[in-house]
Coordinates of C-alpha atoms in Angstrom, one line a residue:
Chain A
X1 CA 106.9 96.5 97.6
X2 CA 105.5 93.1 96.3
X3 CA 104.8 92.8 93.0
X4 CA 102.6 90.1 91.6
X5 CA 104.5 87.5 89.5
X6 CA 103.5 88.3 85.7
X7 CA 104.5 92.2 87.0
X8 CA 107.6 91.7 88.3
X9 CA 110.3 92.4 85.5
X10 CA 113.1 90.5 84.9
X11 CA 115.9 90.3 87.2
X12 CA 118.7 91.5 86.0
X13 CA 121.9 89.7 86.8
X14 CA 123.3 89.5 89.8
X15 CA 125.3 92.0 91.3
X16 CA 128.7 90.3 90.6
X17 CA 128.2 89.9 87.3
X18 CA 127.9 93.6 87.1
X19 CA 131.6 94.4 87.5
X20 CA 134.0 96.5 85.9
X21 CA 134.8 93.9 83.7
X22 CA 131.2 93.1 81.9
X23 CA 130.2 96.9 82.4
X24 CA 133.1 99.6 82.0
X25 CA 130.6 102.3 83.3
X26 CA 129.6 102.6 86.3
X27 CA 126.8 99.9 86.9
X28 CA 123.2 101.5 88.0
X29 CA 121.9 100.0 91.4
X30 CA 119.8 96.8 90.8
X31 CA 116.3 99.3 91.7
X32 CA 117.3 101.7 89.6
X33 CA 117.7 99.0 86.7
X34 CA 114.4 97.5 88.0
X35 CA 112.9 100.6 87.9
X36 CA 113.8 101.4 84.0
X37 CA 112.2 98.4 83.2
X38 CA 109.4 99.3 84.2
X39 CA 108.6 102.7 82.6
X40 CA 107.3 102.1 79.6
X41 CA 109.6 102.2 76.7
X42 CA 110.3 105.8 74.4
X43 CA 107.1 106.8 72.6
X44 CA 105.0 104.5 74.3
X45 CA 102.2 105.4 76.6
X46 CA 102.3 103.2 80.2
X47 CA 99.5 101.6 81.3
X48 CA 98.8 99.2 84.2
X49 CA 96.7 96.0 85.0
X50 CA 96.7 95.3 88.7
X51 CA 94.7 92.4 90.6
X52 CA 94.5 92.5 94.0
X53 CA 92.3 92.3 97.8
X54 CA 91.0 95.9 98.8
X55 CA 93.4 96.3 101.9
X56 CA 95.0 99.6 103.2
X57 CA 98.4 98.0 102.4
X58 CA 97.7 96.9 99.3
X59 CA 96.2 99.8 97.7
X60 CA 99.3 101.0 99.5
X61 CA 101.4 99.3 96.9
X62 CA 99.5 99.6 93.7
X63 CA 99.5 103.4 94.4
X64 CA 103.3 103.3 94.7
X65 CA 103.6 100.6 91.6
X66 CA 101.4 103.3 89.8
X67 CA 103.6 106.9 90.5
X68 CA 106.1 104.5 89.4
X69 CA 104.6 103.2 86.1
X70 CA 103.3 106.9 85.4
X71 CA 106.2 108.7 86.2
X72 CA 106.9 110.9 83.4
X73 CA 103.9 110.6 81.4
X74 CA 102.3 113.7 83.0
X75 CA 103.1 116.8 84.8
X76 CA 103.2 116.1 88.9
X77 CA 100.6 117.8 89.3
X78 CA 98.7 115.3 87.2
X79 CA 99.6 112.3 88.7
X80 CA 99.4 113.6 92.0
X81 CA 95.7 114.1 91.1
X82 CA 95.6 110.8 90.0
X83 CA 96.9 109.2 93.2
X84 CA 94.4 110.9 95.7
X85 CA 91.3 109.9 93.5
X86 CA 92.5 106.3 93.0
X87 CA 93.5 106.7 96.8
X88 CA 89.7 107.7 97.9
X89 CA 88.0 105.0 95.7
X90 CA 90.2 102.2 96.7
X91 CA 90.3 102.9 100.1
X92 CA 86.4 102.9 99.9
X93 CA 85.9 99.7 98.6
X94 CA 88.2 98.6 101.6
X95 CA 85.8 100.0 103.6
X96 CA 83.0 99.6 102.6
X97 CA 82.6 96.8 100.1
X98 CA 83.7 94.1 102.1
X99 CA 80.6 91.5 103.4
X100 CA 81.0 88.8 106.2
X101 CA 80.3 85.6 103.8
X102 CA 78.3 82.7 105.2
X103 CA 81.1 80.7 105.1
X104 CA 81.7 78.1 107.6
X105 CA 84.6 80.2 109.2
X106 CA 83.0 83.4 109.0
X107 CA 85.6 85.1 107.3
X108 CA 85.0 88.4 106.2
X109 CA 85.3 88.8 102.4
X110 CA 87.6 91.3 101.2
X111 CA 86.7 92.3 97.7
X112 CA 88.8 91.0 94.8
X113 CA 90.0 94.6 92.6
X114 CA 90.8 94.9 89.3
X115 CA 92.8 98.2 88.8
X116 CA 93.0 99.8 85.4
X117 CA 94.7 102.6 83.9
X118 CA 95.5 103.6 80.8
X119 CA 97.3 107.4 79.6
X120 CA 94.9 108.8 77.2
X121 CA 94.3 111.5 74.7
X122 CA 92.9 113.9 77.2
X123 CA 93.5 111.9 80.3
X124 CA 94.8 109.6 82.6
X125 CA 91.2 106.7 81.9
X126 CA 90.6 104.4 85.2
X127 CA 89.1 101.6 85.8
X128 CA 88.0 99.7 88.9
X129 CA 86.2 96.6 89.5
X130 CA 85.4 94.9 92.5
X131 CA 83.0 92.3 93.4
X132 CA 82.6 93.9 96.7
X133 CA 78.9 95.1 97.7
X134 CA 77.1 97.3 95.3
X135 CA 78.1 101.3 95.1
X136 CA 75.1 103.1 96.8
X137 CA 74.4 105.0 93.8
X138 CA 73.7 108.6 96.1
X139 CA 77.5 108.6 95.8
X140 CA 78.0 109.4 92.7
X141 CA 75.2 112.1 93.1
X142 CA 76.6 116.0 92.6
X143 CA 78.1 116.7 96.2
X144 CA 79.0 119.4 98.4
X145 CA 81.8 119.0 101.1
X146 CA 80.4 117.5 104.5
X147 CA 79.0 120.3 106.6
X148 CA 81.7 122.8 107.4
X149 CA 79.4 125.9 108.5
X150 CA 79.8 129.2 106.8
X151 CA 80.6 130.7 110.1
X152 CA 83.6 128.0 110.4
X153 CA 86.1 130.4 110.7
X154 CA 87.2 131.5 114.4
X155 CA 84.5 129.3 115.5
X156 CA 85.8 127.5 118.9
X157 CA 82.4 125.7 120.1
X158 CA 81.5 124.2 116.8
X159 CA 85.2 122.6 116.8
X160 CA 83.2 119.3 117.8
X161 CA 81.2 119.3 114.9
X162 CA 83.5 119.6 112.6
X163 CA 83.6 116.3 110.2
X164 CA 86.2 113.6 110.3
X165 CA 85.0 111.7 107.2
X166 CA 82.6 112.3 104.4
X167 CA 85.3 113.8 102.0
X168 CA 86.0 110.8 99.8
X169 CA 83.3 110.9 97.1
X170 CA 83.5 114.7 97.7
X171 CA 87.3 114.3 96.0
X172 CA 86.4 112.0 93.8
X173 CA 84.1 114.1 91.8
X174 CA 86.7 117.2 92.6
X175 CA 89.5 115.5 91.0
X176 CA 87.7 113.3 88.0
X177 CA 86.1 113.7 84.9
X178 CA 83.6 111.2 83.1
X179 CA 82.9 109.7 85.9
X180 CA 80.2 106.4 85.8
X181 CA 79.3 103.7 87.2
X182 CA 77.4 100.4 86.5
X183 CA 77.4 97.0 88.7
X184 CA 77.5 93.9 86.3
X185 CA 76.5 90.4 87.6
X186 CA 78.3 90.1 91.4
X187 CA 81.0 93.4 90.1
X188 CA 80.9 97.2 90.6
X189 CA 82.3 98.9 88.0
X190 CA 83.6 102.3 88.1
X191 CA 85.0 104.0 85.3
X192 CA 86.8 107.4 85.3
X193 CA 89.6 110.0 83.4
X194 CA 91.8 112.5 85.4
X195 CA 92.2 115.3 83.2
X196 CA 95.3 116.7 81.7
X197 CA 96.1 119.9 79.9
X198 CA 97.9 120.9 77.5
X199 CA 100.2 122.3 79.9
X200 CA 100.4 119.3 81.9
X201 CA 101.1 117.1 79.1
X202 CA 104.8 116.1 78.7
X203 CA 106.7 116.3 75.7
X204 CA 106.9 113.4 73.5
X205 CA 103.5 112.1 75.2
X206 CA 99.9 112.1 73.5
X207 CA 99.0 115.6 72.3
X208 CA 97.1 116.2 75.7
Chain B
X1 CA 104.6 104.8 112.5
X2 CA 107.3 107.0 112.8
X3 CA 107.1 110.6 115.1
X4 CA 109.5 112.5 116.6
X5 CA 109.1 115.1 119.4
X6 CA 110.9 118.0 119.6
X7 CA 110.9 120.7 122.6
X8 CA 110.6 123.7 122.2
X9 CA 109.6 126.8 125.1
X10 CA 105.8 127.0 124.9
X11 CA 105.2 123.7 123.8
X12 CA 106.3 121.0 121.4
X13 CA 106.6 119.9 117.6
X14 CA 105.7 116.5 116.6
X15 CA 107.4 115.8 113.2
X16 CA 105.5 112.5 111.3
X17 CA 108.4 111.0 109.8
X18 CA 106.5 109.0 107.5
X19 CA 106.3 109.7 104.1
X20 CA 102.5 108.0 103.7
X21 CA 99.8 109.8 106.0
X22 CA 97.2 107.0 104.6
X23 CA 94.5 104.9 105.3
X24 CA 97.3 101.9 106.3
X25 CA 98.3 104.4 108.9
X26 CA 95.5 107.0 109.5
X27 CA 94.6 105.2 112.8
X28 CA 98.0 104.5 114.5
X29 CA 98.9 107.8 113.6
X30 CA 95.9 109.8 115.3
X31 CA 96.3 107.5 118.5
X32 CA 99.6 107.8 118.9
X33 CA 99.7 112.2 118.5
X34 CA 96.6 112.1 120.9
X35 CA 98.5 110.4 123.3
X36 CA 101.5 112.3 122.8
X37 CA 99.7 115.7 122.6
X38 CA 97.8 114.8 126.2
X39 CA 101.7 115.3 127.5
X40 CA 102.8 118.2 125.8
X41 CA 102.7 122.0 126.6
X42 CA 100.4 124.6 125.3
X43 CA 101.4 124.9 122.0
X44 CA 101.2 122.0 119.6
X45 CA 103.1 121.7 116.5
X46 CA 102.5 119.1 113.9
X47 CA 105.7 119.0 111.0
X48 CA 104.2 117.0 107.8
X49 CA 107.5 117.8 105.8
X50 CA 108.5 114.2 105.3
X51 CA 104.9 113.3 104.1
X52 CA 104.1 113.5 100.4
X53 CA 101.0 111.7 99.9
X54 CA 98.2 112.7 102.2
X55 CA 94.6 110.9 101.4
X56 CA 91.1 111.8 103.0
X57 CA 91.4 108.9 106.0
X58 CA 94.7 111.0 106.9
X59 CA 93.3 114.5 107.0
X60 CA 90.0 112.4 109.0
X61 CA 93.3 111.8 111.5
X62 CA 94.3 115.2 111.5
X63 CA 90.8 116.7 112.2
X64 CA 90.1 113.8 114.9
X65 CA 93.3 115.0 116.7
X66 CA 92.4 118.2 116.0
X67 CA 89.1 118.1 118.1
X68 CA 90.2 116.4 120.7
X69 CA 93.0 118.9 121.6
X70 CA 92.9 119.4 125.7
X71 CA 91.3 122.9 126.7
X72 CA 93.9 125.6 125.8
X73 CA 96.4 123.7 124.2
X74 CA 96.5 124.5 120.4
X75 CA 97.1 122.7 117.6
X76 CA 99.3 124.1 114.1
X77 CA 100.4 122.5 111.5
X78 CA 103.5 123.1 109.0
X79 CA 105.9 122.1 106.2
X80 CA 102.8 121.0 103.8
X81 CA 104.2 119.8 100.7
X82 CA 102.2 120.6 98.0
X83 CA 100.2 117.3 98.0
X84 CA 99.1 117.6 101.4
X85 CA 98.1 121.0 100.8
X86 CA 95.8 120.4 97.9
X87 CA 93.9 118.2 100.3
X88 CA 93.1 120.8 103.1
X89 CA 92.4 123.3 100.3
X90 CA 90.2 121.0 98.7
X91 CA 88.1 120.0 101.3
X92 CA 88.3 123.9 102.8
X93 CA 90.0 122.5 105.9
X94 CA 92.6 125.2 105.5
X95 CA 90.3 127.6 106.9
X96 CA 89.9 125.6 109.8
X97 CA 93.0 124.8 110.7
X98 CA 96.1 126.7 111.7
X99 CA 98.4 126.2 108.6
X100 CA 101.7 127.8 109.0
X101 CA 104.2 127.9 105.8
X102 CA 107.6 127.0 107.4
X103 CA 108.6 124.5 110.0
X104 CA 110.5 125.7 113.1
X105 CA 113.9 125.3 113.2
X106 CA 114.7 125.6 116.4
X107 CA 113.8 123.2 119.7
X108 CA 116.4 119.9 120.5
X109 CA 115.4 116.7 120.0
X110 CA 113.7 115.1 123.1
X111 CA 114.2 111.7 121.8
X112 CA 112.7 108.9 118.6
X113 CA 109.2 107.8 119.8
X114 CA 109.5 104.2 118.5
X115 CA 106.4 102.7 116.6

């Protein structure tokens, strides 16, 4: 994974210097060192700030940056909830918010994110802004799943009609809470909370 | 994009040795069982084990494989982890799909289908 510059933390030193002499334990792998340093410290909640072009691979990477940075601050189950919805939305601005710009090469325009979130009383609060094209606001309309007909089960000849998309928005609004949206100037923004429990709250962490 | 195929009597088990089914991989991965399953016996077995993170443009892959199985060849899945899981349930997939709890043990290793 590459992390963007003002992210990355500092390196510790280099592996020789971490010998028996300088450390009379047993020195931690460099990634495991890495890794500490990037929880956030005792008592403190994490949060993360995270720039970057929609792209299947790079949403790749924020995801993972994220289970990282969160790790801890919730129950799993939490921040597994967290992933998918943040999963779904990112991976629909790759898809869909990109526009072919008039410029003389004809590039395509991949829209420029701005990923944040923040643990919360209550909930994991998102953020995502993208100056991609504007959210078709039937999205965020109450939704039910794409057309899976009640007779679904140990049907054979409707096994063509069964869909292979459409499930995004329909997880979004499963998994979230609070969810809005606005488009300011040339960005979308789309503001969110993944809720957590009481029980899925983790000691030493916000009362829930 | 990582499978492995493994024999077994009535068929075979493709295991995704990936850890990601997402949408950097979605589409490599559903080409790549398609053409695998167009060789295989009756029985189809896809092993998610290794994957822990499943998102909507991965279960899309699923389903797409899913419906293209050739006439009377079947298609089950196993060794969901808990994240994968919560997607099919979500989305009421799991009533769909065959879903079975445990992967198979048995079968030898035909050989690493390279990405």
């Amino acid at each position: 994974m590459t992390l963007p510059p003002e992210s990355r933390p500092p390196d510790p030193r280099p592996p020789d210097a971490l010998s028996a002499e300088t450390l009379p334990h047993q020195p931690l792998p460099v990634e495991q060192l890495r890794r500490r340093l990037r929880l956030a410290p005792h008592n403190r909640q994490p949060m993360l700030h995270r720039i970057f072009r929609a792209d299947p691979s790079t949403v790749r990477d924020a995801l993972l940056y994220l289970r990282e940075r969160f790790d801890g601050s919730a129950g799993t189950e939490v921040l597994s909830r967290l992933e998918l919805a943040l999963a779904e939305v990112l991976n629909n601005i790759c898809e869909h918010g990109g526009t072919p710009q008039p410029d003389p090469l004809h590039r395509p325009h991949s829209p420029l994110v701005h990923l944040f979130v923040v643990r919360h009383v209550g909930g994991i609060a998102c953020a995502v802004t993208d100056d991609g094209r504007p959210l078709p606001v039937e999205c965020l309309d109450p939704r039910n799943l794409p057309h899976i007909t009640d007779e679904a089960e140990g049907i054979d000849h409707d096994i063509l009609l069964l869909p292979e998309g459409g499930f995004g928005w329909y997880l979004i609004q499963d998994l979230t809470a609070s969810l809005s949206y606005f488009r300011e100037g040339r960005r979308n923004f789309l503001v969110f909370i993944v809720p957590v429990d009481k029980a899925e709250a983790m000691p030493g962490n916000l009362p829930f | 994009m990582q499978l492995t195929l493994l024999a077994k009597d009535d068929g075979v088990t493709i295991r995704v040795d990936e850890r990601r089914l997402d949408a950097a991989v979605a589409t490599a991965f559903k080409d790549r069982v398609r053409n695998l399953v167009a060789h295989a016996g009756t029985r189809v077995t896809l092993d998610l084990s290794a994957v822990d993170f499943m998102d909507s443009s991965g279960l899309g892959a699923i389903i797409a494989i899913y419906k293209a199985m050739p006439k009377g060849r079947s298609l089950e899945l196993t060794g969901l982890s808990s994240n994968v899981a919560r997607v099919f349930r979500l989305t009421r997939m799991d009533t769909v799909l065959t879903i079975r709890p445990q992967p198979p043990t048995d079968g030898a290793q035909l050989g690493e289908a390279s990405p």
